[in-house]
């Protein structure tokens, strides 16, 4: 099982385990004993567990892989030895972030405050932003405790899938400081959601032209048949406490590069713009007062979504740099022919694809925004002092790669990508 939140019923878990076990990323290697568990306090929200693998077998300057599991896990003792096969050869830190439930055996704890006058209750509060708090706290611990003892450098590579992919990209984009001795240098993400606002009904990928009608049967046929993707969509209200949480750039990495172009709706399945039929019924008022109120309503400026605009990321005065990134996704099932023809008739644009909202669409959107940042910001500024820019023509495509891995899961591709970059660092340090 790769990503499923632990709050799902046991019966559903067993069904999905049997289905997902056929895919490569669910393969876990037994008998891996070079590991230890660290518990890091997260303020009044309990603690996050970090599993450290293979640290004793490598020097403190060798690259470190930070692994964010595909689902919010309670991290029981039996999970200590489980790692994806491509991570077994590397020093790896597994961050057991909590999203829907507390850590295994974690109970509310009463503790004195700094003055000893009051009692505070340490309690995990499920839903966003709990997982990003856990991730950043664990990452801070890793930087403080696993950095080389000398002035040597240590590179960090981040890998995550499904829910872990959303966290992995946010962590990589906000912690990639190339001049820091120890920081993120690269990221691999598989089947992630990088713009959660695309699940809202107002997002243009979910809307049809006003001239096109859609009945219930057509709506059902338009829904993606990717069960993993649909499961994430259906659990949005469990993973996030309110619709505004979807607009957090740490949840939706794409929003680091652009504004959402949406108003925050009152709920996850409602439009932020009320329909005319939902306006207040004024029949209970006296006729003269009702007519005056109705006239006032009609003169109001119609509510509409703001225009989506690009943002400057990384900020010009920051030391951040877009890291090397590999975004992987399964082949999305195509839409039914009737829905495909309807989409092709729509105005061609960024979301005029034949797959609708899918893992592929999510990866391509983030990949395109990252490449745009490299071309429009990083390389444009480099032109001010570098006279030889010809060799940088393909820099964005080289650094940001989006790959369709079919139904294979892409284990070999991840392994080769990590090996190439980690060994590159080792070769450089030995020269």
Short mmCIF file of C-alpha atoms in Angstrom, two decimals:
data_model
loop_
_atom_site.label_atom_id
_atom_site.label_comp_id
_atom_site.label_asym_id
_atom_site.label_seq_id
_atom_site.Cartn_x
_atom_site.Cartn_y
_atom_site.Cartn_z
CA UNK A 1 0.00 0.00 0.00
CA UNK A 2 1.56 3.25 -1.14
CA UNK A 3 -0.47 6.25 -0.13
CA UNK A 4 -3.77 5.36 1.51
CA UNK A 5 -4.69 7.46 4.59
CA UNK A 6 -4.95 5.31 7.69
CA UNK A 7 -8.49 6.47 8.48
CA UNK A 8 -10.00 4.32 5.73
CA UNK A 9 -11.90 1.23 6.82
CA UNK A 10 -10.01 -2.04 7.26
CA UNK A 11 -12.03 -3.68 4.48
CA UNK A 12 -11.13 -0.92 2.00
CA UNK A 13 -7.48 -1.12 3.07
CA UNK A 14 -7.34 -4.85 2.38
CA UNK A 15 -8.90 -4.41 -1.08
CA UNK A 16 -6.52 -1.64 -2.06
CA UNK A 17 -3.52 -3.46 -0.61
CA UNK A 18 -4.20 -6.43 -2.84
CA UNK A 19 -4.52 -4.15 -5.89
CA UNK A 20 -1.54 -1.91 -5.20
CA UNK A 21 0.72 -4.81 -4.24
CA UNK A 22 1.05 -5.68 -7.93
CA UNK A 23 2.85 -2.37 -8.60
CA UNK A 24 6.62 -2.03 -8.10
CA UNK A 25 6.57 0.75 -5.49
CA UNK A 26 4.70 -1.51 -3.07
CA UNK A 27 7.60 -3.98 -3.06
CA UNK A 28 9.39 -3.83 0.28
CA UNK A 29 12.65 -5.52 1.12
CA UNK A 30 12.71 -7.58 4.32
CA UNK A 31 15.66 -8.04 6.63
CA UNK A 32 17.00 -4.50 6.49
CA UNK A 33 18.41 -3.94 9.97
CA UNK A 34 20.79 -0.95 9.74
CA UNK A 35 18.17 1.44 11.03
CA UNK A 36 17.11 3.39 14.08
CA UNK A 37 14.12 5.55 14.97
CA UNK A 38 14.23 9.12 16.23
CA UNK A 39 11.25 10.95 17.73
CA UNK A 40 11.24 14.73 17.28
CA UNK A 41 8.90 17.00 19.24
CA UNK A 42 6.55 19.18 17.18
CA UNK A 43 5.59 21.77 19.78
CA UNK A 44 2.17 21.11 21.30
CA UNK A 45 1.23 18.67 18.53
CA UNK A 46 3.08 15.59 19.78
CA UNK A 47 6.05 14.27 17.82
CA UNK A 48 7.12 13.07 14.38
CA UNK A 49 9.14 9.89 13.87
CA UNK A 50 12.20 9.69 11.61
CA UNK A 51 13.68 6.34 10.58
CA UNK A 52 17.40 6.50 9.79
CA UNK A 53 18.75 3.79 7.49
CA UNK A 54 22.37 2.97 6.58
CA UNK A 55 23.90 6.04 8.22
CA UNK A 56 26.57 3.97 9.95
CA UNK A 57 27.66 2.45 6.61
CA UNK A 58 28.54 5.72 4.86
CA UNK A 59 30.53 8.83 5.66
CA UNK A 60 28.75 11.95 6.85
CA UNK A 61 29.57 13.73 3.58
CA UNK A 62 27.86 11.19 1.29
CA UNK A 63 24.47 12.20 -0.15
CA UNK A 64 21.37 11.58 1.95
CA UNK A 65 17.99 10.47 0.61
CA UNK A 66 14.94 11.88 2.41
CA UNK A 67 11.96 9.62 1.81
CA UNK A 68 8.37 10.80 2.34
CA UNK A 69 6.04 7.77 2.34
CA UNK A 70 3.01 7.68 0.03
CA UNK A 71 0.49 7.94 2.83
CA UNK A 72 0.14 9.26 6.35
CA UNK A 73 1.52 6.49 8.48
CA UNK A 74 1.38 5.66 12.16
CA UNK A 75 4.94 4.28 11.79
CA UNK A 76 4.64 1.15 13.99
CA UNK A 77 7.80 -0.72 14.92
CA UNK A 78 7.19 -3.27 12.15
CA UNK A 79 7.62 -0.52 9.54
CA UNK A 80 11.15 0.30 10.65
CA UNK A 81 12.75 -2.14 8.22
CA UNK A 82 10.65 -1.20 5.16
CA UNK A 83 12.22 0.78 2.33
CA UNK A 84 11.65 0.92 -1.43
CA UNK A 85 14.31 -1.16 -3.15
CA UNK A 86 15.92 1.80 -4.93
CA UNK A 87 16.61 3.39 -1.53
CA UNK A 88 18.33 0.41 0.08
CA UNK A 89 21.85 1.30 -1.01
CA UNK A 90 21.67 4.88 0.22
CA UNK A 91 21.76 6.61 3.57
CA UNK A 92 18.05 7.34 3.97
CA UNK A 93 15.91 9.31 6.40
CA UNK A 94 12.22 8.37 6.35
CA UNK A 95 9.93 11.12 7.65
CA UNK A 96 6.74 9.59 9.03
CA UNK A 97 4.63 12.72 8.71
CA UNK A 98 1.17 12.63 10.27
CA UNK A 99 -1.74 13.79 8.14
CA UNK A 100 -4.91 12.07 9.28
CA UNK A 101 -3.93 10.29 12.50
CA UNK A 102 -1.32 10.59 15.28
CA UNK A 103 1.76 8.42 15.56
CA UNK A 104 1.36 4.85 16.75
CA UNK A 105 0.51 4.80 20.47
CA UNK A 106 0.55 8.59 20.73
CA UNK A 107 -1.88 9.93 23.32
CA UNK A 108 -2.63 13.47 24.54
CA UNK A 109 -0.06 14.46 27.17
CA UNK A 110 -0.45 17.11 29.84
CA UNK A 111 2.64 19.20 30.48
CA UNK A 112 3.54 22.36 32.40
CA UNK A 113 4.22 25.52 30.46
CA UNK A 114 7.50 27.40 30.87
CA UNK A 115 6.29 29.10 34.07
CA UNK A 116 4.83 25.99 35.56
CA UNK A 117 1.52 27.81 36.15
CA UNK A 118 -0.71 26.25 33.53
CA UNK A 119 -1.23 22.84 32.04
CA UNK A 120 -1.03 22.52 28.25
CA UNK A 121 -2.47 19.54 26.40
CA UNK A 122 -0.20 18.17 23.66
CA UNK A 123 -2.61 16.84 21.05
CA UNK A 124 -2.29 16.04 17.36
CA UNK A 125 -4.82 17.91 15.24
CA UNK A 126 -5.44 15.98 12.01
CA UNK A 127 -5.55 17.56 8.58
CA UNK A 128 -3.56 20.30 6.95
CA UNK A 129 -1.18 21.93 7.96
CA UNK A 130 -0.11 19.11 10.31
CA UNK A 131 1.92 17.17 7.67
CA UNK A 132 3.99 20.14 6.53
CA UNK A 133 4.74 21.08 10.15
CA UNK A 134 5.97 17.52 10.76
CA UNK A 135 8.01 17.53 7.55
CA UNK A 136 9.73 20.86 8.20
CA UNK A 137 10.43 19.98 11.86
CA UNK A 138 11.94 16.64 10.84
CA UNK A 139 13.98 18.29 8.07
CA UNK A 140 15.35 20.84 10.54
CA UNK A 141 16.42 17.99 12.82
CA UNK A 142 18.15 16.27 9.88
CA UNK A 143 20.06 19.44 8.96
CA UNK A 144 21.13 20.05 12.54
CA UNK A 145 22.16 16.48 13.38
CA UNK A 146 23.29 14.81 10.14
CA UNK A 147 25.48 17.53 8.67
CA UNK A 148 29.19 16.69 8.21
CA UNK A 149 31.36 17.36 11.25
CA UNK A 150 33.88 19.23 9.12
CA UNK A 151 33.34 21.94 6.52
CA UNK A 152 32.46 19.33 3.90
CA UNK A 153 29.20 19.50 1.96
CA UNK A 154 26.35 16.99 2.04
CA UNK A 155 23.70 16.84 -0.66
CA UNK A 156 20.09 15.89 0.06
CA UNK A 157 17.76 14.28 -2.47
CA UNK A 158 14.05 14.02 -1.72
CA UNK A 159 11.69 11.30 -2.90
CA UNK A 160 7.93 11.09 -2.33
CA UNK A 161 4.88 9.51 -3.92
CA UNK A 162 1.16 10.34 -3.75
CA UNK A 163 0.66 12.42 -0.58
CA UNK A 164 4.41 12.28 0.00
CA UNK A 165 5.00 13.73 -3.48
CA UNK A 166 3.06 16.88 -2.60
CA UNK A 167 5.23 17.35 0.48
CA UNK A 168 8.44 16.40 -1.35
CA UNK A 169 8.08 19.09 -4.02
CA UNK A 170 7.21 21.76 -1.45
CA UNK A 171 10.21 20.80 0.68
CA UNK A 172 12.57 20.70 -2.31
CA UNK A 173 11.45 24.04 -3.74
CA UNK A 174 11.77 25.89 -0.42
CA UNK A 175 14.98 24.24 0.83
CA UNK A 176 17.17 24.13 -2.31
CA UNK A 177 19.99 26.50 -1.32
CA UNK A 178 22.91 25.64 -3.64
CA UNK A 179 25.53 27.45 -1.56
CA UNK A 180 24.52 25.86 1.76
CA UNK A 181 26.78 23.07 3.04
CA UNK A 182 23.78 20.76 3.47
CA UNK A 183 20.58 21.34 1.52
CA UNK A 184 18.23 19.84 -1.07
CA UNK A 185 19.86 19.37 -4.50
CA UNK A 186 17.19 17.29 -6.24
CA UNK A 187 13.72 15.79 -6.02
CA UNK A 188 11.83 12.83 -7.43
CA UNK A 189 8.03 12.79 -7.13
CA UNK A 190 5.62 10.10 -8.33
CA UNK A 191 1.87 10.52 -8.87
CA UNK A 192 1.58 13.64 -6.75
CA UNK A 193 -1.00 16.39 -6.43
CA UNK A 194 0.75 19.72 -6.95
CA UNK A 195 -2.32 21.95 -7.27
CA UNK A 196 -5.13 20.86 -4.97
CA UNK A 197 -7.33 23.76 -6.13
CA UNK A 198 -7.83 21.81 -9.38
CA UNK A 199 -10.29 19.65 -7.41
CA UNK A 200 -12.57 22.64 -6.80
CA UNK A 201 -15.63 22.95 -9.08
CA UNK A 202 -14.69 26.51 -10.07
CA UNK A 203 -11.33 25.55 -11.54
CA UNK A 204 -11.42 25.89 -15.30
CA UNK A 205 -10.33 22.28 -15.84
CA UNK A 206 -13.68 21.28 -14.30
CA UNK A 207 -15.89 23.84 -16.07
CA UNK A 208 -17.63 23.71 -19.44
CA UNK A 209 -18.48 26.58 -21.79
CA UNK A 210 -21.86 28.15 -21.07
CA UNK A 211 -23.08 26.99 -24.49
CA UNK A 212 -22.51 23.34 -23.58
CA UNK A 213 -25.02 21.48 -21.48
CA UNK A 214 -24.08 18.41 -19.48
CA UNK A 215 -26.40 15.80 -18.09
CA UNK A 216 -25.73 13.48 -15.18
CA UNK A 217 -24.65 10.58 -17.39
CA UNK A 218 -22.10 12.75 -19.22
CA UNK A 219 -20.77 13.99 -15.89
CA UNK A 220 -20.28 10.41 -14.68
CA UNK A 221 -18.51 9.46 -17.93
CA UNK A 222 -16.17 12.46 -17.63
CA UNK A 223 -14.84 11.33 -14.25
CA UNK A 224 -11.36 9.85 -14.54
CA UNK A 225 -11.23 6.08 -14.20
CA UNK A 226 -7.91 6.29 -12.33
CA UNK A 227 -9.05 4.90 -8.98
CA UNK A 228 -5.96 6.12 -7.10
CA UNK A 229 -6.48 9.68 -8.35
CA UNK A 230 -10.20 9.59 -7.59
CA UNK A 231 -9.53 8.26 -4.09
CA UNK A 232 -7.35 11.28 -3.36
CA UNK A 233 -9.99 13.62 -4.76
CA UNK A 234 -12.74 12.05 -2.68
CA UNK A 235 -10.70 12.36 0.51
CA UNK A 236 -9.85 16.03 0.03
CA UNK A 237 -12.21 17.09 2.82
CA UNK A 238 -10.51 14.63 5.20
CA UNK A 239 -7.01 15.74 4.30
CA UNK A 240 -7.78 19.47 4.54
CA UNK A 241 -9.81 21.14 7.25
CA UNK A 242 -11.23 23.91 5.06
CA UNK A 243 -11.18 24.92 1.37
CA UNK A 244 -8.73 27.75 2.05
CA UNK A 245 -6.09 25.14 2.96
CA UNK A 246 -5.95 24.05 -0.70
CA UNK A 247 -4.59 27.51 -1.57
CA UNK A 248 -1.53 27.10 0.69
CA UNK A 249 1.56 27.00 -1.59
CA UNK A 250 3.13 24.42 0.73
CA UNK A 251 0.23 22.09 -0.15
CA UNK A 252 -0.09 23.17 -3.79
CA UNK A 253 3.45 23.72 -5.07
CA UNK A 254 2.17 25.25 -8.31
CA UNK A 255 0.94 28.24 -6.31
CA UNK A 256 4.52 29.19 -5.51
CA UNK A 257 4.76 30.21 -9.18
CA UNK A 258 1.31 31.67 -9.88
CA UNK A 259 -1.82 32.92 -8.17
CA UNK A 260 -4.71 30.43 -8.17
CA UNK A 261 -7.10 32.62 -10.15
CA UNK A 262 -9.91 31.46 -7.89
CA UNK A 263 -11.95 32.76 -4.99
CA UNK A 264 -12.05 30.57 -1.88
CA UNK A 265 -15.38 28.70 -1.88
CA UNK A 266 -17.53 28.09 1.23
CA UNK A 267 -17.06 24.31 0.92
CA UNK A 268 -15.11 21.77 -1.10
CA UNK A 269 -17.99 21.03 -3.50
CA UNK A 270 -19.58 24.49 -3.88
CA UNK A 271 -18.82 27.39 -6.16
CA UNK A 272 -17.44 30.56 -4.63
CA UNK A 273 -19.80 32.56 -6.84
CA UNK A 274 -23.49 32.11 -5.92
CA UNK A 275 -25.94 31.51 -8.73
CA UNK A 276 -28.73 34.05 -9.30
CA UNK A 277 -31.26 31.57 -7.90
CA UNK A 278 -29.40 31.52 -4.60
CA UNK A 279 -29.88 35.24 -3.93
CA UNK A 280 -31.87 36.15 -0.85
CA UNK A 281 -35.63 35.74 -1.15
CA UNK A 282 -37.17 39.16 -0.41
CA UNK A 283 -40.83 38.16 -0.56
CA UNK A 284 -41.23 38.45 3.20
CA UNK A 285 -40.54 42.23 3.03
CA UNK A 286 -43.17 44.89 2.34
CA UNK A 287 -43.53 45.46 -1.43
CA UNK A 288 -41.90 48.90 -1.48
CA UNK A 289 -38.96 47.74 0.65
CA UNK A 290 -38.54 44.54 -1.39
CA UNK A 291 -38.41 46.49 -4.67
CA UNK A 292 -35.76 48.82 -3.26
CA UNK A 293 -33.68 45.89 -1.94
CA UNK A 294 -34.05 44.06 -5.26
CA UNK A 295 -32.80 47.12 -7.12
CA UNK A 296 -29.81 47.34 -4.78
CA UNK A 297 -28.96 43.70 -5.49
CA UNK A 298 -29.07 44.26 -9.23
CA UNK A 299 -26.69 47.20 -9.03
CA UNK A 300 -24.05 45.24 -7.15
CA UNK A 301 -20.85 44.53 -9.07
CA UNK A 302 -21.03 40.87 -10.18
CA UNK A 303 -18.66 38.65 -8.23
CA UNK A 304 -16.00 37.02 -10.40
CA UNK A 305 -12.77 35.11 -9.98
CA UNK A 306 -9.53 37.10 -10.07
CA UNK A 307 -7.21 36.74 -13.03
CA UNK A 308 -4.46 34.20 -12.59
CA UNK A 309 -1.06 35.89 -12.56
CA UNK A 310 2.55 34.65 -12.54
CA UNK A 311 4.64 35.08 -9.40
CA UNK A 312 8.40 35.53 -9.10
CA UNK A 313 9.74 32.35 -7.55
CA UNK A 314 12.33 31.91 -6.25
CA UNK A 315 12.24 35.48 -4.86
CA UNK A 316 15.00 37.59 -6.42
CA UNK A 317 16.75 38.29 -3.14
CA UNK A 318 16.63 34.69 -1.86
CA UNK A 319 19.39 32.09 -2.15
CA UNK A 320 16.98 29.48 -3.49
CA UNK A 321 17.42 27.78 -6.85
CA UNK A 322 15.03 25.46 -8.71
CA UNK A 323 16.47 21.98 -8.01
CA UNK A 324 16.87 19.14 -10.48
CA UNK A 325 13.49 17.42 -10.50
CA UNK A 326 12.03 14.24 -11.94
CA UNK A 327 8.21 14.18 -12.00
CA UNK A 328 6.79 10.73 -12.72
CA UNK A 329 3.21 9.75 -13.41
CA UNK A 330 1.27 6.70 -14.51
CA UNK A 331 -0.41 6.68 -17.92
CA UNK A 332 -3.84 8.22 -17.28
CA UNK A 333 -6.88 6.41 -18.65
CA UNK A 334 -8.30 8.37 -21.63
CA UNK A 335 -11.67 10.07 -21.37
CA UNK A 336 -14.67 8.47 -23.14
CA UNK A 337 -14.95 9.47 -26.84
CA UNK A 338 -17.95 11.79 -26.25
CA UNK A 339 -16.15 13.69 -23.51
CA UNK A 340 -12.94 13.77 -25.56
CA UNK A 341 -14.73 15.34 -28.54
CA UNK A 342 -16.33 17.92 -26.26
CA UNK A 343 -12.95 18.90 -24.80
CA UNK A 344 -11.40 19.14 -28.26
CA UNK A 345 -14.12 21.60 -29.28
CA UNK A 346 -13.21 23.84 -26.37
CA UNK A 347 -10.75 26.67 -26.80
CA UNK A 348 -7.29 25.18 -26.89
CA UNK A 349 -5.25 26.15 -23.86
CA UNK A 350 -3.22 24.86 -20.98
CA UNK A 351 -5.92 22.44 -19.86
CA UNK A 352 -7.23 21.48 -23.29
CA UNK A 353 -5.85 17.95 -22.94
CA UNK A 354 -7.50 14.58 -23.43
CA UNK A 355 -6.96 13.43 -19.87
CA UNK A 356 -8.76 16.03 -17.76
CA UNK A 357 -7.47 16.39 -14.22
CA UNK A 358 -5.04 13.54 -13.65
CA UNK A 359 -1.60 12.73 -12.26
CA UNK A 360 -0.25 13.57 -15.72
CA UNK A 361 -1.93 16.99 -15.79
CA UNK A 362 -0.64 17.74 -12.30
CA UNK A 363 2.94 16.80 -13.20
CA UNK A 364 2.92 18.70 -16.49
CA UNK A 365 1.58 21.86 -14.87
CA UNK A 366 4.25 21.90 -12.16
CA UNK A 367 7.00 20.94 -14.60
CA UNK A 368 6.00 23.74 -16.97
CA UNK A 369 5.96 26.33 -14.20
CA UNK A 370 9.39 25.25 -12.95
CA UNK A 371 10.86 25.44 -16.45
CA UNK A 372 9.31 28.85 -16.96
CA UNK A 373 10.94 30.09 -13.75
CA UNK A 374 14.34 28.86 -14.92
CA UNK A 375 13.99 30.48 -18.34
CA UNK A 376 12.29 33.74 -17.38
CA UNK A 377 14.02 34.47 -14.07
CA UNK A 378 17.22 32.50 -13.49
CA UNK A 379 18.66 32.46 -17.02
CA UNK A 380 17.43 35.96 -17.81
CA UNK A 381 19.40 37.28 -14.85
CA UNK A 382 22.39 35.18 -15.85
CA UNK A 383 22.45 36.93 -19.23
CA UNK A 384 23.46 40.12 -17.43
CA UNK A 385 26.93 38.74 -16.68
CA UNK A 386 27.43 35.53 -18.67
CA UNK A 387 28.40 36.19 -22.31
CA UNK A 388 28.35 32.51 -23.27
CA UNK A 389 24.67 31.54 -22.95
CA UNK A 390 24.54 29.03 -25.80
CA UNK A 391 25.33 26.12 -23.52
CA UNK A 392 22.33 27.02 -21.33
CA UNK A 393 19.70 26.70 -24.06
CA UNK A 394 18.43 23.33 -22.81
CA UNK A 395 18.98 23.98 -19.10
CA UNK A 396 15.29 24.05 -18.13
CA UNK A 397 14.50 20.81 -19.98
CA UNK A 398 17.61 19.13 -18.59
CA UNK A 399 16.88 20.10 -15.01
CA UNK A 400 13.12 19.54 -14.98
CA UNK A 401 11.95 16.24 -16.45
CA UNK A 402 8.40 14.86 -16.65
CA UNK A 403 8.08 11.17 -17.49
CA UNK A 404 5.15 8.88 -18.18
CA UNK A 405 6.08 5.52 -16.64
CA UNK A 406 3.04 3.65 -17.94
CA UNK A 407 1.94 1.17 -15.31
CA UNK A 408 5.45 0.10 -14.28
CA UNK A 409 5.90 2.58 -11.43
CA UNK A 410 9.31 3.67 -12.77
CA UNK A 411 11.55 1.95 -10.20
CA UNK A 412 14.42 1.60 -12.65
CA UNK A 413 14.10 5.21 -13.75
CA UNK A 414 14.22 6.47 -10.14
CA UNK A 415 17.18 4.21 -9.37
CA UNK A 416 19.16 5.45 -12.41
CA UNK A 417 18.31 9.12 -11.73
CA UNK A 418 19.44 8.92 -8.10
CA UNK A 419 22.54 6.87 -8.89
CA UNK A 420 23.67 9.31 -11.57
CA UNK A 421 23.44 12.31 -9.27
CA UNK A 422 24.66 10.73 -6.06
CA UNK A 423 27.64 9.10 -7.74
CA UNK A 424 28.39 12.37 -9.51
CA UNK A 425 28.81 13.94 -6.08
CA UNK A 426 31.03 11.10 -4.87
CA UNK A 427 33.22 11.32 -8.00
CA UNK A 428 33.57 15.07 -7.54
CA UNK A 429 34.53 14.72 -3.87
CA UNK A 430 37.19 12.09 -4.65
CA UNK A 431 38.92 14.20 -7.28
#
